[in-house]
mmCIF file of C-alpha atoms in Angstrom:
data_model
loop_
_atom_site.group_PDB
_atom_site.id
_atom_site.type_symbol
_atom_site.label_atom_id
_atom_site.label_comp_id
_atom_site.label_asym_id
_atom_site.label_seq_id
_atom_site.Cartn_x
_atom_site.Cartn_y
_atom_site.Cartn_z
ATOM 1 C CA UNK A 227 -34.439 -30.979 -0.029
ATOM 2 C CA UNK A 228 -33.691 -34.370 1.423
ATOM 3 C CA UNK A 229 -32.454 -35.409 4.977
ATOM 4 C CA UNK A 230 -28.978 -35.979 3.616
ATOM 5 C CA UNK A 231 -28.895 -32.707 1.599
ATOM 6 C CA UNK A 232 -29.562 -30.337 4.497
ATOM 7 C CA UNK A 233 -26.980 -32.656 6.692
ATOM 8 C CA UNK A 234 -24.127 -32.132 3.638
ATOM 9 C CA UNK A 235 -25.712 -28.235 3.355
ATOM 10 C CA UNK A 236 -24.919 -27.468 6.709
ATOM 11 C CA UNK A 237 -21.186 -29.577 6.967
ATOM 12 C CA UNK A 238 -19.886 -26.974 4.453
ATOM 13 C CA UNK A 239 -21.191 -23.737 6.083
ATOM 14 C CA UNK A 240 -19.977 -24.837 9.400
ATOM 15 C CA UNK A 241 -16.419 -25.989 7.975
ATOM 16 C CA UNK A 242 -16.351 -22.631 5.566
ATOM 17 C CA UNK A 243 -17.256 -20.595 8.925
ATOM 18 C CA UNK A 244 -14.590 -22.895 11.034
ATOM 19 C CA UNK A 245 -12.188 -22.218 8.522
ATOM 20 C CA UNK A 246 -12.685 -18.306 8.496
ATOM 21 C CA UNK A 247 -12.299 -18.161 12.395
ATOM 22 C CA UNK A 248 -8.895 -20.032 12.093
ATOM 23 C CA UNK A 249 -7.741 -18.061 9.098
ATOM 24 C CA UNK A 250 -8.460 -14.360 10.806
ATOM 25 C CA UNK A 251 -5.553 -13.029 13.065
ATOM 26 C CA UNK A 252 -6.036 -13.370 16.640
ATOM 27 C CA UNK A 253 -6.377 -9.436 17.363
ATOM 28 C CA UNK A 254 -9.621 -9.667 15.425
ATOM 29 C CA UNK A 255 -10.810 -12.706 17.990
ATOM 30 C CA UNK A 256 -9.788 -10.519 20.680
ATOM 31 C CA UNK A 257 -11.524 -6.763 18.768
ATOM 32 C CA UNK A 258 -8.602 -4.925 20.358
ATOM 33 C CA UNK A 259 -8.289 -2.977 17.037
ATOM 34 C CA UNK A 260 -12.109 -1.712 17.901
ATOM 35 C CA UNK A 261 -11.105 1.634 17.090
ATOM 36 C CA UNK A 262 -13.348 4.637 18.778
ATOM 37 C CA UNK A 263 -15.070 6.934 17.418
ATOM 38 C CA UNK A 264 -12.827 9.624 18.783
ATOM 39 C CA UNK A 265 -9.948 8.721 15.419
ATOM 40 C CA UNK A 266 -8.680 12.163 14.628
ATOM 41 C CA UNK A 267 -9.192 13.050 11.276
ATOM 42 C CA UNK A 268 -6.604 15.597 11.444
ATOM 43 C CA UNK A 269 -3.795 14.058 11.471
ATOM 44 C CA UNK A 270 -2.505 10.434 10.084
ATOM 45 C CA UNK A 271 -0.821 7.024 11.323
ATOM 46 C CA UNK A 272 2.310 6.179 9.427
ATOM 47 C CA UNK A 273 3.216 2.526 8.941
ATOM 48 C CA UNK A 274 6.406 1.630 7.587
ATOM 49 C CA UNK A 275 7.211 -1.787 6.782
ATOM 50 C CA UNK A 276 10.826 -2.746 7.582
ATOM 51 C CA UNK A 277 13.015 -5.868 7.006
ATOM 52 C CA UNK A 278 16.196 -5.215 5.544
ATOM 53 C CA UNK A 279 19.039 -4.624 8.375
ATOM 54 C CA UNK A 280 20.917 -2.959 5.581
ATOM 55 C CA UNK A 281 18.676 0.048 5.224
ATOM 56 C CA UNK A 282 18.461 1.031 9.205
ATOM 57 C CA UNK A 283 20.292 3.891 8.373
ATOM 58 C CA UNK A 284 17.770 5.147 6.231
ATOM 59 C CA UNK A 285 14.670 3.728 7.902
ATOM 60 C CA UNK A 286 16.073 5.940 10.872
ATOM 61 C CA UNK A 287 16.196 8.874 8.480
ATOM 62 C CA UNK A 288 12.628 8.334 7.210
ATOM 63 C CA UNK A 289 10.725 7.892 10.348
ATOM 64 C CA UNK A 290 12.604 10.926 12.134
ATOM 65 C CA UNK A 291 11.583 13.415 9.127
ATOM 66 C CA UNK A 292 7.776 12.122 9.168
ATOM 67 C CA UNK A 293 7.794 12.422 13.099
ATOM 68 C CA UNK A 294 8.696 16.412 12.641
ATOM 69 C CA UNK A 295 5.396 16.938 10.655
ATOM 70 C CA UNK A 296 2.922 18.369 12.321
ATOM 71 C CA UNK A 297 -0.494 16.670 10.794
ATOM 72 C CA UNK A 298 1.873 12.810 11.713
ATOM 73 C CA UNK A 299 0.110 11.558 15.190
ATOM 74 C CA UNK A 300 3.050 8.840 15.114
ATOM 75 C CA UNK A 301 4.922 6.290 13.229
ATOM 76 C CA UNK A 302 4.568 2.495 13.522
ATOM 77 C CA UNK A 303 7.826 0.488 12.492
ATOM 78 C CA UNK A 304 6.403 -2.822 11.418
ATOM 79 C CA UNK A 305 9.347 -5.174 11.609
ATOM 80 C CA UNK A 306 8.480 -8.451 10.052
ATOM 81 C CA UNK A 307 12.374 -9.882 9.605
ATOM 82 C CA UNK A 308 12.537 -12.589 12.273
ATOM 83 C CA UNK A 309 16.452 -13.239 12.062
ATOM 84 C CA UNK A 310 17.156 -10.254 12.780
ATOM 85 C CA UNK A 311 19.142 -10.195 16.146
ATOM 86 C CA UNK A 312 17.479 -9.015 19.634
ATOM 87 C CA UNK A 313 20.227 -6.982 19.922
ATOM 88 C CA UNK A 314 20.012 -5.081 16.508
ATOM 89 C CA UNK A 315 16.659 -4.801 17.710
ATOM 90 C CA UNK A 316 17.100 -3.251 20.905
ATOM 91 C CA UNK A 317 19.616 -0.378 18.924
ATOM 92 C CA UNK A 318 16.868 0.352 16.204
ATOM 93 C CA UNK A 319 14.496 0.717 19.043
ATOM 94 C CA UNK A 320 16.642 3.036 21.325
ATOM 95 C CA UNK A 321 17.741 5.096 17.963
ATOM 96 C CA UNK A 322 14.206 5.469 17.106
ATOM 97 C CA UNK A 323 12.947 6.554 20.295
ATOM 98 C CA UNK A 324 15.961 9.058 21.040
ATOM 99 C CA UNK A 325 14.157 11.700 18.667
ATOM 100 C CA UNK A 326 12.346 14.142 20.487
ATOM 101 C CA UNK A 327 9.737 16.942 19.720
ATOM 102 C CA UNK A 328 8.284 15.175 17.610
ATOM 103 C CA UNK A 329 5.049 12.500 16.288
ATOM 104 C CA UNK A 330 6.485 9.045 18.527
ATOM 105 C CA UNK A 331 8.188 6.690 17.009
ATOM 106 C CA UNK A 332 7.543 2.831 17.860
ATOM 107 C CA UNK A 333 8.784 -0.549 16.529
ATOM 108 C CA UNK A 334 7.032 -3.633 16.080
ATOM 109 C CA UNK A 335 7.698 -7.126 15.672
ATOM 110 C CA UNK A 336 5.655 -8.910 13.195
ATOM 111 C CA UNK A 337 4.191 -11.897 14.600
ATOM 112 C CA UNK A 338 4.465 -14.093 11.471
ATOM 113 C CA UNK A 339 6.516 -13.338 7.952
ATOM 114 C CA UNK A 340 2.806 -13.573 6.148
ATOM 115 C CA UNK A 341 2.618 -10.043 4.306
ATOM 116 C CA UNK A 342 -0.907 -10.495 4.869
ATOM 117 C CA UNK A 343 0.569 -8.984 8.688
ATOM 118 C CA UNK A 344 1.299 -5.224 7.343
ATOM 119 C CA UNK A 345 -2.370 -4.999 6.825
ATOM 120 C CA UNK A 346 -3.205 -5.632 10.413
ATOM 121 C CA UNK A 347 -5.742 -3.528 12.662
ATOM 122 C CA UNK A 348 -3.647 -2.354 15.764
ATOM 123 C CA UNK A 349 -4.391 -0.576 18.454
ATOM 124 C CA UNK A 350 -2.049 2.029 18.437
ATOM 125 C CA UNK A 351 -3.555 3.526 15.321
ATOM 126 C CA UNK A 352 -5.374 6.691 16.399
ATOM 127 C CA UNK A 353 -6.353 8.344 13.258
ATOM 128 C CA UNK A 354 -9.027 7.818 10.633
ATOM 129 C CA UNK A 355 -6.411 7.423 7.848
ATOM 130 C CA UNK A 356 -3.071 6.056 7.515
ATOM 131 C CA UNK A 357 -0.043 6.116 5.598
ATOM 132 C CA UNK A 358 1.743 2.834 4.191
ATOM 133 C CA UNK A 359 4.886 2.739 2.871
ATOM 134 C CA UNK A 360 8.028 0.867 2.327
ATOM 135 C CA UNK A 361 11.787 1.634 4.518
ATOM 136 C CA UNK A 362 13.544 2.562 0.729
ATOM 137 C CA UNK A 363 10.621 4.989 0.102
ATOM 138 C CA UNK A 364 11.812 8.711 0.445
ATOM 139 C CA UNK A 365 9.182 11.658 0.017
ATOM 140 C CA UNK A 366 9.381 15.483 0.355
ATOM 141 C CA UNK A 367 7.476 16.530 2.854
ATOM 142 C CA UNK A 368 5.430 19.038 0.789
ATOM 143 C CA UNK A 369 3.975 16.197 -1.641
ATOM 144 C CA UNK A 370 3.182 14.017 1.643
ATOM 145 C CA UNK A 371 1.455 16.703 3.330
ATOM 146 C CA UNK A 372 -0.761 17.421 -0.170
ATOM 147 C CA UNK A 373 -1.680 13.623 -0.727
ATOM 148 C CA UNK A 374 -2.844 13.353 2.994
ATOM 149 C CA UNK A 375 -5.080 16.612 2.063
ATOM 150 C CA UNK A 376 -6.332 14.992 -1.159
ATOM 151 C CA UNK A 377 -7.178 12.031 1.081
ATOM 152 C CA UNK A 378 -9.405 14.249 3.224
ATOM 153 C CA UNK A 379 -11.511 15.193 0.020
ATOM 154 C CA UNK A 380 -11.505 11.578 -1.024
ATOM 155 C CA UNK A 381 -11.955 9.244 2.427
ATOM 156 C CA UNK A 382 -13.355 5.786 0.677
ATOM 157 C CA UNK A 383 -10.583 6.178 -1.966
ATOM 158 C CA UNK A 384 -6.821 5.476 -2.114
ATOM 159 C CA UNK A 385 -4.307 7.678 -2.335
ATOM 160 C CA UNK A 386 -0.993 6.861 -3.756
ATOM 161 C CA UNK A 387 1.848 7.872 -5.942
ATOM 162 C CA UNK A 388 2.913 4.629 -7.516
ATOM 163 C CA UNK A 389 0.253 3.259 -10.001
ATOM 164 C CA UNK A 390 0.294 0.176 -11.722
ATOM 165 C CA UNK A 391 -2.922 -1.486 -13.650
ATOM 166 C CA UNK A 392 -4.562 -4.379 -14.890
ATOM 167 C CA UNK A 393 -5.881 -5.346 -18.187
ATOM 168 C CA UNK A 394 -7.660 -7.500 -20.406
ATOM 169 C CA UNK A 395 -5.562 -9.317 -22.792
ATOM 170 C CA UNK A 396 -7.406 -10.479 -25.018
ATOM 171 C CA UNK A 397 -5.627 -12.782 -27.404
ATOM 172 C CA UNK A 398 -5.264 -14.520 -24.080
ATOM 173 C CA UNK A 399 -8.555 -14.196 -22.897
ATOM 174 C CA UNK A 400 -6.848 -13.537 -19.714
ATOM 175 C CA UNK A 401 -6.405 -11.028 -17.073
ATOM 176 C CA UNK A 402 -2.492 -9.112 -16.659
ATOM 177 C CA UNK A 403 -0.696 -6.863 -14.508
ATOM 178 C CA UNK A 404 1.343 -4.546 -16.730
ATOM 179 C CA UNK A 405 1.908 -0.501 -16.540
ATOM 180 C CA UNK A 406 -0.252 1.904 -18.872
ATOM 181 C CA UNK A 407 0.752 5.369 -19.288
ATOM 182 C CA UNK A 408 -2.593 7.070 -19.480
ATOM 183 C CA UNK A 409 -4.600 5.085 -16.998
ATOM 184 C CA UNK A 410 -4.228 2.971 -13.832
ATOM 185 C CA UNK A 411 -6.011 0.925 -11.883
ATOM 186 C CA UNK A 412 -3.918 -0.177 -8.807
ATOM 187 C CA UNK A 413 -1.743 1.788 -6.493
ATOM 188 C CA UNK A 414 1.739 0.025 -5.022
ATOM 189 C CA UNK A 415 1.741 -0.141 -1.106
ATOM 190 C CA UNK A 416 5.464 1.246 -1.614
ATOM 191 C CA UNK A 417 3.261 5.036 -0.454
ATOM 192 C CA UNK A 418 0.709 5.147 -0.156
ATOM 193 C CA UNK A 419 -3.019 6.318 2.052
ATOM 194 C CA UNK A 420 -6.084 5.487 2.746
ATOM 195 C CA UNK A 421 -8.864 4.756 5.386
ATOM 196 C CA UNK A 422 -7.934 2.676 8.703
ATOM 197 C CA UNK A 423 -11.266 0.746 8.657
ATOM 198 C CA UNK A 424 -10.094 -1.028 5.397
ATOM 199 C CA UNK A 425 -7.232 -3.063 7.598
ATOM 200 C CA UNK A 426 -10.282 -4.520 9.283
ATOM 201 C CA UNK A 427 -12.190 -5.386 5.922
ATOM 202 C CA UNK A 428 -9.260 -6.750 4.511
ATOM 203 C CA UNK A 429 -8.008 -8.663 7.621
ATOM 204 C CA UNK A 430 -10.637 -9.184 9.902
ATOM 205 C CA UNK A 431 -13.553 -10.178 7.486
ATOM 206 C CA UNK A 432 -14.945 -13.895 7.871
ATOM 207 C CA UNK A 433 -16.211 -13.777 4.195
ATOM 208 C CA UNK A 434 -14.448 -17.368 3.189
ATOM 209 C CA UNK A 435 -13.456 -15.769 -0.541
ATOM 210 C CA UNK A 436 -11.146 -12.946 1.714
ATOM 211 C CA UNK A 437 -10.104 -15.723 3.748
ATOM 212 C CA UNK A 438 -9.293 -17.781 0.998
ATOM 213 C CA UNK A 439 -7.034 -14.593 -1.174
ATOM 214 C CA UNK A 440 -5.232 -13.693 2.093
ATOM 215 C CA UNK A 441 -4.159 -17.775 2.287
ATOM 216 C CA UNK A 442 -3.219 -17.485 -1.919
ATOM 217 C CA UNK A 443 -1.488 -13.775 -1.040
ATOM 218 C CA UNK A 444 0.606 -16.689 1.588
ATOM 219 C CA UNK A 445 1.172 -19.126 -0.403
ATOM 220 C CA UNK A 446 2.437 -17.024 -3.335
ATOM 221 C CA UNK A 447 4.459 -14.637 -1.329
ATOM 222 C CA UNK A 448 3.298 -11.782 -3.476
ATOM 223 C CA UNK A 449 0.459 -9.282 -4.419
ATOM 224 C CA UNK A 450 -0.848 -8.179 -0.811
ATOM 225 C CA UNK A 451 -1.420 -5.099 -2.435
ATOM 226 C CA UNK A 452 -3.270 -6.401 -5.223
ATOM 227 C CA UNK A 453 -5.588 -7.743 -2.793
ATOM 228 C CA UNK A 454 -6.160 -4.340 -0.978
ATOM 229 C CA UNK A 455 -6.673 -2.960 -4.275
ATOM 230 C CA UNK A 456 -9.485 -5.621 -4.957
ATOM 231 C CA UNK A 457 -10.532 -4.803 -1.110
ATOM 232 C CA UNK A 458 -11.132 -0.939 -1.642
ATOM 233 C CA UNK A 459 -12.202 -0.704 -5.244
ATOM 234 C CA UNK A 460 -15.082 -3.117 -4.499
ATOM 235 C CA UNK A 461 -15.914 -0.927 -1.017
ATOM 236 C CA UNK A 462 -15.415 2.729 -2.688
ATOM 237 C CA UNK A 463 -16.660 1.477 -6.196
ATOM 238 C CA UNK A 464 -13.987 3.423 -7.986
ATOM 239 C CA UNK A 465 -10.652 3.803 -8.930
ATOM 240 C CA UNK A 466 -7.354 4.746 -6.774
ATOM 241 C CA UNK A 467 -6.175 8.576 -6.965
ATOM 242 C CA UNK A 468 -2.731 9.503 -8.249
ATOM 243 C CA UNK A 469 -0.611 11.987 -6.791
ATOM 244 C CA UNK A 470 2.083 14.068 -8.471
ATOM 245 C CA UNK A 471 5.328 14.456 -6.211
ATOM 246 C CA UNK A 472 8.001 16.752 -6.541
ATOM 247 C CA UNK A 473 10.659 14.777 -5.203
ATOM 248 C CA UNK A 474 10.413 10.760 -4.634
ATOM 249 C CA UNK A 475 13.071 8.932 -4.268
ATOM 250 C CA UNK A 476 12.903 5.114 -4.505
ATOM 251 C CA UNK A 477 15.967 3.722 -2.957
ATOM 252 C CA UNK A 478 15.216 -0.053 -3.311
ATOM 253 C CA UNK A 479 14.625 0.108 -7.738
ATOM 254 C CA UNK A 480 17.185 -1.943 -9.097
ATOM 255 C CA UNK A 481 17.887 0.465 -11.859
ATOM 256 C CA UNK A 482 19.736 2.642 -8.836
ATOM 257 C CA UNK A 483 22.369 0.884 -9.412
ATOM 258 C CA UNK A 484 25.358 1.663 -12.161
ATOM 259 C CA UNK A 485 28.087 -0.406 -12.776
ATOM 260 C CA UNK A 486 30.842 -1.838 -15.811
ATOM 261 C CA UNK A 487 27.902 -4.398 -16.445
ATOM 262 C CA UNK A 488 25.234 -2.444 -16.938
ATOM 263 C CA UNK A 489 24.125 -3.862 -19.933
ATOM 264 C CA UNK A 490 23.951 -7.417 -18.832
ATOM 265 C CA UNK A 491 22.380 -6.697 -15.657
ATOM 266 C CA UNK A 492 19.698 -4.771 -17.469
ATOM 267 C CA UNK A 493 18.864 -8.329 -19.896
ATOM 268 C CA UNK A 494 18.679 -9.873 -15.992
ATOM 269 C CA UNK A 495 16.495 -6.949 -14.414
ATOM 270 C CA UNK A 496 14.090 -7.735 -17.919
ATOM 271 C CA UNK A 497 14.265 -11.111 -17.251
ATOM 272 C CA UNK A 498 12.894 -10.586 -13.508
ATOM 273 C CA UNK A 499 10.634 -8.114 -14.423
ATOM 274 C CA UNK A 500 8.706 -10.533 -16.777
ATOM 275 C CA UNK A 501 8.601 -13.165 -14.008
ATOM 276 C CA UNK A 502 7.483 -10.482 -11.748
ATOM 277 C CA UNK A 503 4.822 -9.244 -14.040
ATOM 278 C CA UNK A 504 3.351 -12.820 -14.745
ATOM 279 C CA UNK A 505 3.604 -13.708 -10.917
ATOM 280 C CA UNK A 506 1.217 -10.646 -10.127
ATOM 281 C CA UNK A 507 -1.092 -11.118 -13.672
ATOM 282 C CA UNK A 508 -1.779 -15.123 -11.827
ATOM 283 C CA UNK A 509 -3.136 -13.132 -8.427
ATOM 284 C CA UNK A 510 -5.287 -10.965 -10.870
ATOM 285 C CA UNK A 511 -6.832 -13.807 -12.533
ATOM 286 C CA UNK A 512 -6.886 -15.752 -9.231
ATOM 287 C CA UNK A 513 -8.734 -12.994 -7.175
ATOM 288 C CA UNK A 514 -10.969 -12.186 -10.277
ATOM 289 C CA UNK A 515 -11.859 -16.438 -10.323
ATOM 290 C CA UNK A 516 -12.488 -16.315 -6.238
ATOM 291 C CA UNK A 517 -14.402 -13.168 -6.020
ATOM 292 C CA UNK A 518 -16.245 -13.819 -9.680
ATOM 293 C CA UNK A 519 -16.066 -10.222 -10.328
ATOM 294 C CA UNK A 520 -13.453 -7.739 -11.601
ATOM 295 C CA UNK A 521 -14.018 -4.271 -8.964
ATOM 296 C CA UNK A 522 -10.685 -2.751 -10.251
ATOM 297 C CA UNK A 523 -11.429 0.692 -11.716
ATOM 298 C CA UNK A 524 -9.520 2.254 -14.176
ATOM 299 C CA UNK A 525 -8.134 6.365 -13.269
ATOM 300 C CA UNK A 526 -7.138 8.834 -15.444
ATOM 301 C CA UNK A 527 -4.670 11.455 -14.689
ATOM 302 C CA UNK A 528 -2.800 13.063 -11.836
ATOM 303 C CA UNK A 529 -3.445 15.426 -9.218
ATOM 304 C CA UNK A 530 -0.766 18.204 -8.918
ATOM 305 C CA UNK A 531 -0.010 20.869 -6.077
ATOM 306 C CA UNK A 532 0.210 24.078 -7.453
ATOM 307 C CA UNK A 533 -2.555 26.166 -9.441
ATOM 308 C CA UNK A 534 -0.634 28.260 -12.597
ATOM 309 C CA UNK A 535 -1.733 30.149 -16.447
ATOM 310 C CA UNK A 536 -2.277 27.804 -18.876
ATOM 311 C CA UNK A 537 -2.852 29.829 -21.344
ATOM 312 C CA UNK A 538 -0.006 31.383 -23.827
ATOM 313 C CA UNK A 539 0.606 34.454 -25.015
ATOM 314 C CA UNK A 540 3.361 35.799 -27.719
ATOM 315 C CA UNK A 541 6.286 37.534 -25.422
ATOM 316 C CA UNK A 542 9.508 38.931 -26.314
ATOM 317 C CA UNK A 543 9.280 36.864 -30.052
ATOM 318 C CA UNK A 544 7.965 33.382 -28.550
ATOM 319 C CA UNK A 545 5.373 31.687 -26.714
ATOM 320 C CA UNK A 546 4.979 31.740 -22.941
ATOM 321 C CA UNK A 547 2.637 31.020 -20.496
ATOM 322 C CA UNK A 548 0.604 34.786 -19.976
ATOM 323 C CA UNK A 549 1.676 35.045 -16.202
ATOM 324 C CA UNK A 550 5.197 34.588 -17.021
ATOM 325 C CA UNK A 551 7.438 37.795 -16.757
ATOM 326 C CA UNK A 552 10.224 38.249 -19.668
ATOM 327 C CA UNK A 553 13.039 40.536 -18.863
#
């Protein structure tokens, strides 16, 4: 290799190394997030990602039923709306901190808007797994507690209860983001768990293709949670695990609402899930392009809480399951 080759050679490893350093958040820089190895396993961290003023009520709601269960170490409110008023700040803060008995409750103010941010290591995170989930998200208790115990069986994995995929299409010859209803391959960060290290591989890594999907996740707005998919199905080498709830309630779907125009807000809510659905299918095939590799795995099935007869047996002139009593 000539003089001039090694001289270019080494210009773009410095300038892809200078521009990892820039692009990783300064708690990386500063390894505050260095978490010991005394995480409890336990018990879990709970982020929940707020914004909207409109749903304090229900963000209050939320945090104060995880912070009465007993395997929640505490909840991290991760504020990242930066209109909202100090003082409606200072009210969600003393509300949140008025409940007592139970896991503490603390809010945080997002540095930046970036989404990129609810993926951040932070030092109050004391467990070896965490929760993340959206303020609209409601879950009974029961289901929560179950995932968090399927997590403990399956630590490299993630655990969720939203599942979305990806596919091939292949009159396109081009990757998607659609919704199968056999298999999945990506797991929506409206709930759902998985191991703390992966905030640091996801956040804190100088690998210049991460840096350079975190900037795209920026300058699209959009599919942060793609991205962590990507993150954990390349570390884990398999796909995300989907868990069965008995009661989930998803207070920011659009389809929630009911009114005289039904019909012609449902042609609009098409409309925007089209856009939405392209929007996420150009991450897909932008990740897949960076990375030059496709580490989304396809799961199959559901995991469900409660053990019961399958089998059937001819009772009282029909079929029922053979544990089931008929009076």
């Amino acid at each position: 290799m000539g003089k001039s080759a090694k001289i270019y050679l080494f210009f773009i490893l410095i300038t892809d190394f200078l521009t990892s350093i820039h692009s990783i958040d300064p708690i990386c820089n500063s390894r505050k997030f260095s978490y010991p190895k005394t995480l409890r396993s336990n018990q879990i961290t709970v982020l929940i990602n707020g914004y909207s003023e409109s749903r304090i009520h229900l963000l209050r709601r939320i945090a104060a039923t995880y912070s009465s269960l007993p395997f929640v170490a505490s909840i991290l409110i991760l504020w990242g709306n930066p209109k909202t008023p100090p003082e409606t700040l200072t009210q969600i803060t003393q509300n949140l901190t008025s409940y007592f008995g139970g896991a503490p409750i603390s809010l945080l103010l997002q540095s930046t808007d970036s989404l990129n941010s609810r993926f951040l290591p932070r030092p109050e995170i004391t467990t070896r797994s965490i929760a993340i989930c959206d303020d609209d998200i409601e879950i009974d208790t029961k289901s929560f507690e179950f995932a968090f115990k399927i997590w403990e069986s399956n630590r490299d994995k993630l655990i969720g209860f939203f599942p979305r995929s990806h596919d091939l299409d292949l009159s396109l010859k081009s990757w998607i983001y659609t919704v199968h209803s056999y298999k999945y391959s990506i797991m929506l960060t409206k709930f759902m768990i998985m191991k703390t290290d992966y905030l640091e591989k996801y956040s804190c890594s100088a690998d210049s293709k991460i840096t350079m999907l975190r900037d795209y996740v920026d300058e699209m707005k959009n599919c942060e949670d793609i991205l962590m998919n990507f993150v954990i199905s390349d570390e884990a080498d398999s796909g995300p695990v989907l868990v069965e709830a008995k009661r989930l309630r998803d207070h920011g779907d659009a389809r929630n609402e009911e009114n005289d125009e039904m019909e012609m807000r449902n042609v609009g809510l098409s409309s925007r899930r089209r856009e939405h659905r392209k929007r996420r299918g150009e991450c897909i095939r932008e990740f897949h392009k960076v990375l030059g590799r496709m580490p989304l795995r396809y799961s199959y099935g559901k995991l469900v809480n409660s053990v019961g007869e399958q089998g059937l047996c001819f009772k009282g002139g029909k079929l029922v399951f053979c544990d089931q009593q008929i009076f």
